[in-house]
Coordinates of C-alpha atoms and ligand atoms in Angstrom, one line a residue:
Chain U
X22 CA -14.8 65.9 -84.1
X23 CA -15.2 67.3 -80.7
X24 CA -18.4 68.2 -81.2
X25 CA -19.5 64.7 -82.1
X26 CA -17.8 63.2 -79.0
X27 CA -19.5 65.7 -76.9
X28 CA -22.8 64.8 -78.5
X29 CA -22.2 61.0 -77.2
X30 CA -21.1 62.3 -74.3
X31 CA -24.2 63.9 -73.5
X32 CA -26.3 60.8 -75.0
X33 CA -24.8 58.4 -72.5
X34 CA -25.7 61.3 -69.8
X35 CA -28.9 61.1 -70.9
X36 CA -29.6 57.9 -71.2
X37 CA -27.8 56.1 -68.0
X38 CA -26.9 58.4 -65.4
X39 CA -29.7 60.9 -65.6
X40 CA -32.5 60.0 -62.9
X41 CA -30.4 57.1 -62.3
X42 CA -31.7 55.4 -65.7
X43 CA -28.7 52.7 -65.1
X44 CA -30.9 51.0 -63.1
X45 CA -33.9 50.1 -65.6
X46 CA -30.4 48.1 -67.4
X47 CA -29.5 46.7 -64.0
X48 CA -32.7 45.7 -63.1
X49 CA -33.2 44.5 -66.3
X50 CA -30.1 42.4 -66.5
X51 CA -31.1 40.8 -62.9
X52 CA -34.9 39.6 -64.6
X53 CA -32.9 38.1 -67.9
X54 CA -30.4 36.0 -65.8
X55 CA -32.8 34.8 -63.6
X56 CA -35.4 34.1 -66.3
X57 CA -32.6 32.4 -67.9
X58 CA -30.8 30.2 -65.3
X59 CA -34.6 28.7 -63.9
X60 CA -35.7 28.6 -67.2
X61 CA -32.8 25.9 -68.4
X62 CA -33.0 24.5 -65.1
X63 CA -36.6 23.5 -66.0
X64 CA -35.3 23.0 -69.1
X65 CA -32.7 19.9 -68.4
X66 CA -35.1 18.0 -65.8
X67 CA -37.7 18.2 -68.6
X68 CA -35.3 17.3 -70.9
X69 CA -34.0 14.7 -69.5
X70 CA -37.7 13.2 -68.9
X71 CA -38.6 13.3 -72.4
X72 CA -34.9 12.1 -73.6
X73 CA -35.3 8.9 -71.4
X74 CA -38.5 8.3 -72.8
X75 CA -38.1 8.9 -76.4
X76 CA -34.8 7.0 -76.4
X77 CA -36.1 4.1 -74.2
X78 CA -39.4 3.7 -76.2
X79 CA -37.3 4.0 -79.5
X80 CA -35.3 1.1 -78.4
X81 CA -38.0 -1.3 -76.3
X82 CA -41.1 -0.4 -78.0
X83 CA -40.6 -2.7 -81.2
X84 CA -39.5 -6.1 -79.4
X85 CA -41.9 -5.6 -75.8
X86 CA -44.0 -7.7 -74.5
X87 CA -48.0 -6.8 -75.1
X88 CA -49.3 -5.7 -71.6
X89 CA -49.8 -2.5 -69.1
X90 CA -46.3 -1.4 -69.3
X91 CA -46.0 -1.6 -73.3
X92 CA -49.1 0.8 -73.1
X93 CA -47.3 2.9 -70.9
X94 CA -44.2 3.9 -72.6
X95 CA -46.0 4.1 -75.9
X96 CA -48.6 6.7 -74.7
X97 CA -45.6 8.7 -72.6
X98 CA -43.8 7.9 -75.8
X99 CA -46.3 9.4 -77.9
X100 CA -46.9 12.4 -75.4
X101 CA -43.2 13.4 -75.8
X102 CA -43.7 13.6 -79.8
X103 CA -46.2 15.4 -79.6
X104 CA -44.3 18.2 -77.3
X105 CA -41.3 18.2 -79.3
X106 CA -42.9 18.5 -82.4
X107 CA -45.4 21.2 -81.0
X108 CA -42.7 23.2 -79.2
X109 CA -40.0 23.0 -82.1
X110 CA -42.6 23.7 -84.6
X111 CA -43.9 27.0 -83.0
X112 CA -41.7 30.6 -82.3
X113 CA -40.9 30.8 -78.9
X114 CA -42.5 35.1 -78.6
X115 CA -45.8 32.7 -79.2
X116 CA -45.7 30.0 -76.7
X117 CA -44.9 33.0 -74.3
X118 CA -47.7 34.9 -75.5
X119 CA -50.5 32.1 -74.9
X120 CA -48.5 30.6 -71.6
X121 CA -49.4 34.3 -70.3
X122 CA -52.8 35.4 -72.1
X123 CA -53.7 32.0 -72.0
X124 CA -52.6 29.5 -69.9
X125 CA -52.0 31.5 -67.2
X126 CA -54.6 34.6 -68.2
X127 CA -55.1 34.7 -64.0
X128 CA -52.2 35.5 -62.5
X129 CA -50.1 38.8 -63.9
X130 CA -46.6 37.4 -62.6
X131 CA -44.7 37.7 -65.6
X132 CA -41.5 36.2 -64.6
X133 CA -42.9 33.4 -63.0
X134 CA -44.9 33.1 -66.7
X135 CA -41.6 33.4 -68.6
X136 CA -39.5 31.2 -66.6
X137 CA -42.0 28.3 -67.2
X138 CA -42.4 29.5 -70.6
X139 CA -38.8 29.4 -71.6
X140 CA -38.4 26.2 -69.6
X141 CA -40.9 24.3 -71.3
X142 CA -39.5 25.5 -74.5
X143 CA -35.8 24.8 -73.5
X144 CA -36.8 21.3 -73.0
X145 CA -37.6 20.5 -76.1
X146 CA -33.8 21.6 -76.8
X147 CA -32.2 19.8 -73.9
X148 CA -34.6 16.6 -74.7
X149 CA -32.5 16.2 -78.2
X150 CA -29.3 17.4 -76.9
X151 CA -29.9 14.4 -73.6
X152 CA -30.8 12.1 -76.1
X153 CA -28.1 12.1 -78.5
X154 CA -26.0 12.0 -75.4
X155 CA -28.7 8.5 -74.2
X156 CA -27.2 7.0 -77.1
X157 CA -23.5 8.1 -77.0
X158 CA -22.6 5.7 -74.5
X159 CA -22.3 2.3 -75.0
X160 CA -24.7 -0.1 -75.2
X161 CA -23.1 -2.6 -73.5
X162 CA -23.6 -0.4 -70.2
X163 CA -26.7 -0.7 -70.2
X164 CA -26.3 -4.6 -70.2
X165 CA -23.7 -4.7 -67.5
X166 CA -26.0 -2.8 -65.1
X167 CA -28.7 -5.0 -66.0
X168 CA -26.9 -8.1 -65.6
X169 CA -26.0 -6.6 -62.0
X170 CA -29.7 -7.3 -60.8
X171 CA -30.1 -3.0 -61.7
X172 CA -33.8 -2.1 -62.8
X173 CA -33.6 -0.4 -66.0
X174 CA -34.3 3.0 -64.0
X175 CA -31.6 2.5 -61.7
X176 CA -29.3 1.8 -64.4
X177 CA -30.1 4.7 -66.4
X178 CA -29.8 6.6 -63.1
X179 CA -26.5 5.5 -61.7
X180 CA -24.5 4.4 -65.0
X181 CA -26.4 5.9 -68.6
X182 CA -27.5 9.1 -67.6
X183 CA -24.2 10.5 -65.9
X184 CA -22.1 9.6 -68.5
X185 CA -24.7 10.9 -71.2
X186 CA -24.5 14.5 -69.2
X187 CA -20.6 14.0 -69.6
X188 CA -20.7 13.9 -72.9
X189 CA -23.2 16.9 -73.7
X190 CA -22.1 19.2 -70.8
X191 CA -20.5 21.9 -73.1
X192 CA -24.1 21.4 -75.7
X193 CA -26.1 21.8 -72.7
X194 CA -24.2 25.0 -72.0
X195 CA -24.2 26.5 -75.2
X196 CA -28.5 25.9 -74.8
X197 CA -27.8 28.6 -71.5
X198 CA -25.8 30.3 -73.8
X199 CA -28.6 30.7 -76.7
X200 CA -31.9 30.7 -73.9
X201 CA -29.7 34.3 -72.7
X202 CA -30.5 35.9 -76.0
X203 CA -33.6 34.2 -76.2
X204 CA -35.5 35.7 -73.5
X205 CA -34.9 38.9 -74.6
X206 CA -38.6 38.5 -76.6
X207 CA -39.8 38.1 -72.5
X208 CA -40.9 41.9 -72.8
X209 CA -44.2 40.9 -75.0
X210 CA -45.8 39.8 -71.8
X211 CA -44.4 43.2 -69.6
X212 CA -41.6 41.6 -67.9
X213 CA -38.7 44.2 -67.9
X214 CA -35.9 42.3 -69.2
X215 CA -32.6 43.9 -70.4
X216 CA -34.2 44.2 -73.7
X217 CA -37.5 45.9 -72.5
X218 CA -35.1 47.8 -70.2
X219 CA -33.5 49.6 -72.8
X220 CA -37.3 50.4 -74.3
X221 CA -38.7 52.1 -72.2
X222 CA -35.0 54.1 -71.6
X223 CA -35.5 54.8 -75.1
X224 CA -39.1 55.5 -74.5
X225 CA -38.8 58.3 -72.4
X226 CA -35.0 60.2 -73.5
X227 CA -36.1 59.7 -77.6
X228 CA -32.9 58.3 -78.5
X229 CA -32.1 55.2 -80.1
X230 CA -28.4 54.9 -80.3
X231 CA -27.0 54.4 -76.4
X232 CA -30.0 52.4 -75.1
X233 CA -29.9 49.6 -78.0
X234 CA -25.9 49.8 -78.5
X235 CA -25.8 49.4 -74.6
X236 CA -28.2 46.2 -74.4
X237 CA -26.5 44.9 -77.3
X238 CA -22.8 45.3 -75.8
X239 CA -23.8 43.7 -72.5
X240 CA -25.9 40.9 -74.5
X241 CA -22.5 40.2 -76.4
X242 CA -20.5 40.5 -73.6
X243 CA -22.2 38.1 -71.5
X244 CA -22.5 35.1 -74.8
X245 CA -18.5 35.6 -74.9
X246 CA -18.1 35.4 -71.0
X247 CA -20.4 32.1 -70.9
X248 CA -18.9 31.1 -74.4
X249 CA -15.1 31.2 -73.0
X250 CA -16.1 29.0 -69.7
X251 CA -17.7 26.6 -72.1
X252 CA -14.5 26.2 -73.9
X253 CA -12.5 26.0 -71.0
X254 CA -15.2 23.1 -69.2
X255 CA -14.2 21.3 -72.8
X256 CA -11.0 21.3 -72.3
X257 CA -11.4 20.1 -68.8
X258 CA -13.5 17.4 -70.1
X259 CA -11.7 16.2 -72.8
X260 CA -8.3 16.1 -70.3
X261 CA -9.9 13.5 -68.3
X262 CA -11.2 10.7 -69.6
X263 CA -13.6 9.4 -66.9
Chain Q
X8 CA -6.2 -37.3 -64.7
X9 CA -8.2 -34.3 -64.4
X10 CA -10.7 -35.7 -67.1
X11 CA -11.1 -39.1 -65.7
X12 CA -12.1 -37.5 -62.5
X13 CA -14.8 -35.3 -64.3
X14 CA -16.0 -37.2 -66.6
X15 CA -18.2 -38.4 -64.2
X16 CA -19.1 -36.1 -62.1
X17 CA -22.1 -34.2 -64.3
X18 CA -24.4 -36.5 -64.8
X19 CA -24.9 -36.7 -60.7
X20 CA -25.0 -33.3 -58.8
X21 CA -27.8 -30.9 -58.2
X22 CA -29.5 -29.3 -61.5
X23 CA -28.8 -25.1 -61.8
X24 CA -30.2 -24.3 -65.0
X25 CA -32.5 -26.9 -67.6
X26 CA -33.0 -25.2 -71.1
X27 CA -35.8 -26.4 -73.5
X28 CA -36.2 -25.8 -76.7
X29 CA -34.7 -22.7 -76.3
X30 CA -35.7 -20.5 -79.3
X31 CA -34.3 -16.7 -80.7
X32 CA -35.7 -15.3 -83.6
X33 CA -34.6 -11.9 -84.7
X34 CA -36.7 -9.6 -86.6
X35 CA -35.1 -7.2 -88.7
X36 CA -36.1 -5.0 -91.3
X37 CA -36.6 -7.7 -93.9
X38 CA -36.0 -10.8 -92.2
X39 CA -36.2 -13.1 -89.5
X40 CA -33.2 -14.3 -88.1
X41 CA -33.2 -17.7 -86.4
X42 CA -30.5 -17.4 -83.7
X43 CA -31.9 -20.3 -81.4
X44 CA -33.5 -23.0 -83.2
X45 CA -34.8 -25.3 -79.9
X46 CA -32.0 -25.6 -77.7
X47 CA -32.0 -28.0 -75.0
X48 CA -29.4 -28.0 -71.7
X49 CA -28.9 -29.0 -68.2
X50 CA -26.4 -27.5 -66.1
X51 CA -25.5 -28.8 -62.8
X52 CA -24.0 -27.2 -59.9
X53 CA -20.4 -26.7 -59.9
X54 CA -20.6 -27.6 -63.7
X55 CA -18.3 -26.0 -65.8
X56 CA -20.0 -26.1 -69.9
X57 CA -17.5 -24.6 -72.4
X58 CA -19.6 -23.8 -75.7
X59 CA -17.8 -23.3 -79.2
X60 CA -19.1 -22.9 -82.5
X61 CA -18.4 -20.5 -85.6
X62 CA -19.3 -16.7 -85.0
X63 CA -22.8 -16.0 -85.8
X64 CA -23.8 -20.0 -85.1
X65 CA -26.4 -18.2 -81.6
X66 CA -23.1 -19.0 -78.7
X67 CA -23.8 -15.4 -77.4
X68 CA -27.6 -15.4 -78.3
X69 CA -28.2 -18.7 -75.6
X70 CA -26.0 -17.1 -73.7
X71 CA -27.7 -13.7 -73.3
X72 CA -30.8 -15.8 -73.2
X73 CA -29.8 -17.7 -69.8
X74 CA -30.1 -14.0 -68.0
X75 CA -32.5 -12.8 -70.0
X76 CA -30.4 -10.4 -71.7
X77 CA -31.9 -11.2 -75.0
X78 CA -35.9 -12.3 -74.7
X79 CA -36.2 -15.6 -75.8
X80 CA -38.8 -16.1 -78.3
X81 CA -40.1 -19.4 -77.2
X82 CA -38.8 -22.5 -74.6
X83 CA -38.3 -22.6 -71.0
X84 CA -35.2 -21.5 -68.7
X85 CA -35.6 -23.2 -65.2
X86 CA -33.3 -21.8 -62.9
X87 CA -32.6 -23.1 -59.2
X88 CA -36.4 -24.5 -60.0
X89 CA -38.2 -21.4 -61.3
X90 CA -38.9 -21.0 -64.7
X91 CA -37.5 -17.6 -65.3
X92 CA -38.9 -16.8 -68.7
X93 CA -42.2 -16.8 -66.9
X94 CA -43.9 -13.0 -67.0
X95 CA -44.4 -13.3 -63.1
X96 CA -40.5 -13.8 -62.5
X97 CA -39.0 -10.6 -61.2
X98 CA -35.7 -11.2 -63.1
X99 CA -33.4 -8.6 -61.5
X100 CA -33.8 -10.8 -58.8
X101 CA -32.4 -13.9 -60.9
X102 CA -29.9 -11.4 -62.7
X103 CA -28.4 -10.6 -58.8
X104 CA -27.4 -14.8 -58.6
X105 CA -26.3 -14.7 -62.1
X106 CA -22.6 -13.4 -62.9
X107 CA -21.6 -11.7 -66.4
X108 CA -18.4 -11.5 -68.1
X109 CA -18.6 -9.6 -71.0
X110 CA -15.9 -9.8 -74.9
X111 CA -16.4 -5.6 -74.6
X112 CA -15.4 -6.0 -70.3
X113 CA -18.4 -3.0 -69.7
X114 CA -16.9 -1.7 -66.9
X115 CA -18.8 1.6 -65.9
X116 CA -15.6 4.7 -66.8
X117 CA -17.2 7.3 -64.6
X118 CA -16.4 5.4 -61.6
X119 CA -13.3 4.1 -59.8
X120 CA -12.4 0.3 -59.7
X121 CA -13.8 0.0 -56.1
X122 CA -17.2 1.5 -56.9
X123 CA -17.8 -0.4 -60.1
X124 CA -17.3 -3.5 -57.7
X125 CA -19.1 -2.8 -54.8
X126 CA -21.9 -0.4 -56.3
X127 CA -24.1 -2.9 -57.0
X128 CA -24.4 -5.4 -53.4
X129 CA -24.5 -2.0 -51.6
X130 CA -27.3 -0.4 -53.6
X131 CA -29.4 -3.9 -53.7
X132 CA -29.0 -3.9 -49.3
X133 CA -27.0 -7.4 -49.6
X134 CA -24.1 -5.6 -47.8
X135 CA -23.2 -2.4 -46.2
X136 CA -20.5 -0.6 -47.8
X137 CA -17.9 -1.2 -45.7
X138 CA -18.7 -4.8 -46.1
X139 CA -18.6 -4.3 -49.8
X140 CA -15.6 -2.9 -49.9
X141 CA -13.5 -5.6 -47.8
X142 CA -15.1 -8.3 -50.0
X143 CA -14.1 -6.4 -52.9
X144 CA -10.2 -5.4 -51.7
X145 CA -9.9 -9.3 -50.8
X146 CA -10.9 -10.4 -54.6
X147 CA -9.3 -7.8 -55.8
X148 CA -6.1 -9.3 -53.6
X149 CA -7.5 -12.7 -54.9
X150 CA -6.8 -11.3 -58.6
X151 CA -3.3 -9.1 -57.6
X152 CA -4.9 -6.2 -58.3
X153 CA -5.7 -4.4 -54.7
X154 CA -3.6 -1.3 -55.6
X155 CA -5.9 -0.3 -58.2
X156 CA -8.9 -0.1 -56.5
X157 CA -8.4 3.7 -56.6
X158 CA -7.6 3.8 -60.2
X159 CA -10.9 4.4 -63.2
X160 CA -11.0 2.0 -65.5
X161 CA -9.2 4.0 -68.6
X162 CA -6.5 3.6 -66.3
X163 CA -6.4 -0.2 -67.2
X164 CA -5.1 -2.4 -69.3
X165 CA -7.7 -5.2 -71.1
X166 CA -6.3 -7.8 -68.9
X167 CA -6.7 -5.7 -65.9
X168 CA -10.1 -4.2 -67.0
X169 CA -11.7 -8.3 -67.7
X170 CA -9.9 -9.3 -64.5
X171 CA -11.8 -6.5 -62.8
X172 CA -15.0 -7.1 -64.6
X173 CA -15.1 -10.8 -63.1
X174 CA -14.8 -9.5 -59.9
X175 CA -17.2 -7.0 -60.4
X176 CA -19.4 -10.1 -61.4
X177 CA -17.7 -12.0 -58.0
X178 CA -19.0 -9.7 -55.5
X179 CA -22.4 -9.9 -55.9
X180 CA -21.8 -13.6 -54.8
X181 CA -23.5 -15.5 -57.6
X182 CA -24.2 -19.0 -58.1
X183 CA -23.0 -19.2 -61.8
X184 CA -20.9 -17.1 -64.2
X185 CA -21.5 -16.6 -67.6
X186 CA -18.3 -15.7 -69.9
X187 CA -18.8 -14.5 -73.3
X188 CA -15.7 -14.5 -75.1
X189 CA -13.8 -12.9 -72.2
X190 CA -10.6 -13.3 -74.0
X191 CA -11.6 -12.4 -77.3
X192 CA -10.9 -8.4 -77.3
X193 CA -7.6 -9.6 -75.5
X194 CA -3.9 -8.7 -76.6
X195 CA -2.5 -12.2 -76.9
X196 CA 0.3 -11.3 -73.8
X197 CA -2.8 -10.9 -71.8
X198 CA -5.2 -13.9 -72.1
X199 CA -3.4 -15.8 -70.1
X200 CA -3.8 -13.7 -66.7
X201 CA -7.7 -14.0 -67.4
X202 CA -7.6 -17.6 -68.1
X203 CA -5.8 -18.0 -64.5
X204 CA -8.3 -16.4 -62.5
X205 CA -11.2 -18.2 -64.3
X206 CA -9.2 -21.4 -63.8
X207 CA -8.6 -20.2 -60.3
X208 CA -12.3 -20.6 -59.8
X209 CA -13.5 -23.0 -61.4
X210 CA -11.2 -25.0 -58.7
X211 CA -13.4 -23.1 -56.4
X212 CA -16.3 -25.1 -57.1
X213 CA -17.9 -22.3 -59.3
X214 CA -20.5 -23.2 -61.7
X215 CA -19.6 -21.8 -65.1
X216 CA -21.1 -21.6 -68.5
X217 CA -18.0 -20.1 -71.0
X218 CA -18.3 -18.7 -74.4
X219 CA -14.5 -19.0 -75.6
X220 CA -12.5 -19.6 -78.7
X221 CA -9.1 -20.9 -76.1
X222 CA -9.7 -24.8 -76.8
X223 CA -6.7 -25.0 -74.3
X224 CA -8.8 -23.8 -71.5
X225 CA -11.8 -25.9 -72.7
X226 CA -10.0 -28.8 -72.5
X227 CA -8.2 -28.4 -69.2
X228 CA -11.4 -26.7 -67.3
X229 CA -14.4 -28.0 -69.3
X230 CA -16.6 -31.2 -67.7
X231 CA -18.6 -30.7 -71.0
X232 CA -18.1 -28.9 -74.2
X233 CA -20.8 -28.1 -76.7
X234 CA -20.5 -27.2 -80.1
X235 CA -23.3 -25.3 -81.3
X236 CA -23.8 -24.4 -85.2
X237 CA -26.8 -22.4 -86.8
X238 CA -28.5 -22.0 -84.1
X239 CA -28.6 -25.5 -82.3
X240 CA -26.7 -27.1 -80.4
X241 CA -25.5 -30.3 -83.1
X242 CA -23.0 -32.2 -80.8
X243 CA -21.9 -32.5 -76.9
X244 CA -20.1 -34.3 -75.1
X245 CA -16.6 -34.5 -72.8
X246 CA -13.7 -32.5 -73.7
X247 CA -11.8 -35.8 -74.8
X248 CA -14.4 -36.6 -76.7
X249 CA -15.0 -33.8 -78.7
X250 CA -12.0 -32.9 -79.0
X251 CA -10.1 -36.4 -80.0
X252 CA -13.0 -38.2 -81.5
X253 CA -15.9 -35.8 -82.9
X254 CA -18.7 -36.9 -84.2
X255 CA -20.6 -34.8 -86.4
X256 CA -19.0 -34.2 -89.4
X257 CA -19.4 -30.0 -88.8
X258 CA -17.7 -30.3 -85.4
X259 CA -15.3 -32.2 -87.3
X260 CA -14.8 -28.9 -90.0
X261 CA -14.8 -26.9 -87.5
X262 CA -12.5 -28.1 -85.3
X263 CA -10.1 -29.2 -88.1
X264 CA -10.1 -25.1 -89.5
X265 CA -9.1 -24.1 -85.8
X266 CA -6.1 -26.7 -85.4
Ligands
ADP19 N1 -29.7 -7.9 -81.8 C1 -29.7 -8.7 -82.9 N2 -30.5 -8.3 -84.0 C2 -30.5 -9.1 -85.1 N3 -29.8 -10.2 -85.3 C3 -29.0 -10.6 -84.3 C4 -28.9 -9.9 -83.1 N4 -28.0 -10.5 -82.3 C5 -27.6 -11.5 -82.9 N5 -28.2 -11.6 -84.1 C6 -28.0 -12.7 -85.1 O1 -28.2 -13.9 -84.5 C7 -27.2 -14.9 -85.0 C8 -26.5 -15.4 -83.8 O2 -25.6 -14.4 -83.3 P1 -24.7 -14.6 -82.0 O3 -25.5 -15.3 -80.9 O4 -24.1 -13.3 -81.7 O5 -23.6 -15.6 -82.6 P2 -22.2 -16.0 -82.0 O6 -22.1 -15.4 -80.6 O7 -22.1 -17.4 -82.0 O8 -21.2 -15.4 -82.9 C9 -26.4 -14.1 -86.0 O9 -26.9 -14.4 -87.3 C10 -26.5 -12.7 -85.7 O10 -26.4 -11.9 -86.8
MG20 MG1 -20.7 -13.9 -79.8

């Protein structure tokens, strides 16, 4: 009994405060929250792009006028298909993989590689997440800001869009919430990430058990942390009513 | 009293709006729908035109139509002289002269009372915002309902909400309001304070075009009531007349089912 205690003992010795390994998990921590937070970032003004066209090209498209701005939203229109089906049809560890060996084969910055990686990905997520939100308020907004002398951009600016983000805030969240664990795949293009963190620990001391259990714990404990303020921003939202 | 005074009065007077052959068609899945079927109207100014009709008979389709909420499918709409169905008419221009009342009242729930007023003169540079916002506060006093400029609309009852929704309509300072149904998603103890302000301005000389199922209000405010019916309009005249002495046998069905 002792024994095995002081054999974990030892492990975590090894494996975090020895040569000050804690800070390969700190370090790595730092890289997978900032990956994560620039990458949704990305992710919702992307999003939100491709939502307003989808949904605006599902609805004008079939009863438009022929002429330049018909040809317009149904190329854009098209365009955005094509993304969502590309980027929803592909694993994410492979999109990464060719942004960095080939999109971007010049420049080694890995981060930089992923963030745009995992944005462009996320996108896809926030463009259907936006878009069920486009067409959770009701339509007769859109005709009362158009019957104010609004252009249709303006009232999707001012009146659809803030009330769609109202509705999907806690969705949106949970896509922060699911891009955290998702990054963890950023180490394929040498980024040290928490994951790759606790690999190379690993790596070097020969021991699985502290550096995986270790990742995992703070993986878990930073999904419930994010999880418990997306409940509570639910409640908040649900309390009031405008 | 009141009629024999207006009776006369619409065939003079400046013309606002001349509608020809208005048409609507619909295309759904497997059919067309023929909402306007060549639909002909002049509107003067200060004119106030009450049209009735059985639901689904194209009252909110010609409506819709005037601001080019709905694209009509064929005729003209002249407005103040332009034709406004034209494709070089910028019509969020037009729509800025052009009040809306809607059934559903559309107010925007994200924003307070005040904002949903003065929002839209600020943002198109017609006033500043302190401008706006004494216009608004004095319609809003016009309608007894200063103290909630604060307020969002879920604070609102309907009547407060479709009282608020006109003046929404009121401060962009338009030429004509259009009314469809404003009533009609009403509680009965609460038409009346909409009625009022809409009576309360068509005395002001507003020009009106009113979707409503109230044949009281018709027939007190009205210079001219149309009864539309499968997509045309299929009899017009004064409120006396339509009302006392219809002609057409389906404004005679109708009318008769309502009474
Ligand atoms: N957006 C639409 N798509 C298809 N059909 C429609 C649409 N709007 C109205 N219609 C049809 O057009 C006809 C006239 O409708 P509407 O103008 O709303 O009638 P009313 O306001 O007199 O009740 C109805 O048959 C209705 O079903
Ligand atoms: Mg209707």
């Amino acid at each position: 009994m002792s024994s095995a205690l002081d054999n974990l003992k030892s492990q975590f010795i090894l494996n975090f405060v020895e040569k000050d390994r804690w800070r390969y998990f700190v370090s790595g921590l730092g890289v997978t929250l900032r990956i994560t937070l620039f990458a949704v970032l990305i992710g919702i003004v992307l999003g939100t792009l491709v939502a307003i066209v989808r949904s605006t090209g599902d609805k004008l498209l079939p009863g438009m006028r022929k002429g330049p701005g018909r040809i317009f939203l149904g190329i854009a229109n098209g365009l955005c298909k094509i993304y969502l089906t590309v980027i929803r049809g592909t694993p994410v560890v492979i999109q990464l993989m060719i942004s960095y060996y080939i999109i971007f084969a010049s420049s080694r910055n890995g981060v930089l590689i992923a963030i745009i990686a995992f944005g462009i990905n996320s996108g896809a997520y926030v463009a259907e997440i936006v878009r069920a939100g486009i067409m959770s308020v009701d339509n007769g907004q859109m005709e009362a800001g158009r019957s104010l002398g609004f252009t249709f951009v303006q009232t999707m600016a001012y009146i659809i869009i803030p009330q769609a983000f109202k509705n999907v805030l806690p969705s949106l969240a949970n896509e922060f919430i699911v891009l955290l664990k998702e990054t963890s795949v950023a180490g394929y293009v040498a980024v040290r990430d928490l994951t790759k963190a606790g690999d190379i620990v690993r790596g070097t001391t020969y021991s699985a058990f502290m550096p995986l259990i270790g990742v995992a714990l703070v993986y878990l404990i930073l999904v419930v942390f994010f999880s418990w303020l997306v409940g509570k921003l639910e409640r908040r939202l649900r309390a009031s009513d405008h | 009293m009141i009629t024999n005074q207006k009776t006369v009065e619409p065939a003079t007077g400046e013309v606002m709006i001349s509608v020809h052959n208005l048409q609507k068609h619909f295309l759904s899945a497997k059919s067309e729908v023929r909402a306007l079927r060549g639909v002909d109207q002049t509107i003067v100014k200060g004119e106030k035109l009450v049209v009735i009709g059985p639901s689904g008979s194209g009252k909110s389709t010609f409506l819709r139509c005037l601001n080019r909420l709905e694209e009509p499918t064929g005729g003209t709409i002249i407005f103040d002289g332009v034709d406004i169905t034209s494709p070089e008419c910028n019509i969020n221009l037009v729509r800025r002269r052009m009040g809306m009342v809607f059934q559903q009242f559309n107010l925007f729930p994200h924003w307070t009372v005040l904002d949903n007023i003065t929002t839209a003169p600020v943002k198109h540079r017609l006033m500043t915002r302190a401008e706006a916002v004494d216009k608004a506060m004095s319609l809003l006093k016009r309608v007894g309902l200063e103290e909630k400029a604060k307020s969002y609309p879920s604070q609102l009852s309907g009547g407060q909400k479709q009282r608020i929704a006109i003046v929404r309509a009121l401060a962009m300072s338009p030429e004509v309001m259009l009314f469809d149904e404003p009533t009609s998603a009403l509680d009965p103890e609460m038409v009346g304070e909409v009625l009022q302000v809409m009576k309360d301005l068509a005395e002001d000389g507003m020009t009106m075009v009113v979707v409503t199922h109230e044949m009281g209000f018709a027939r007190e405010v009205s210079d001219r009531v149309a009864f539309m019916d499968d997509g045309l309009i299929v009899e017009e005249g004064t409120p006396q007349q339509i009302f006392t002495n219809p002609q057409n046998k389906r404004t005679q069905d109708f009318l008769s089912k309502l009474l």
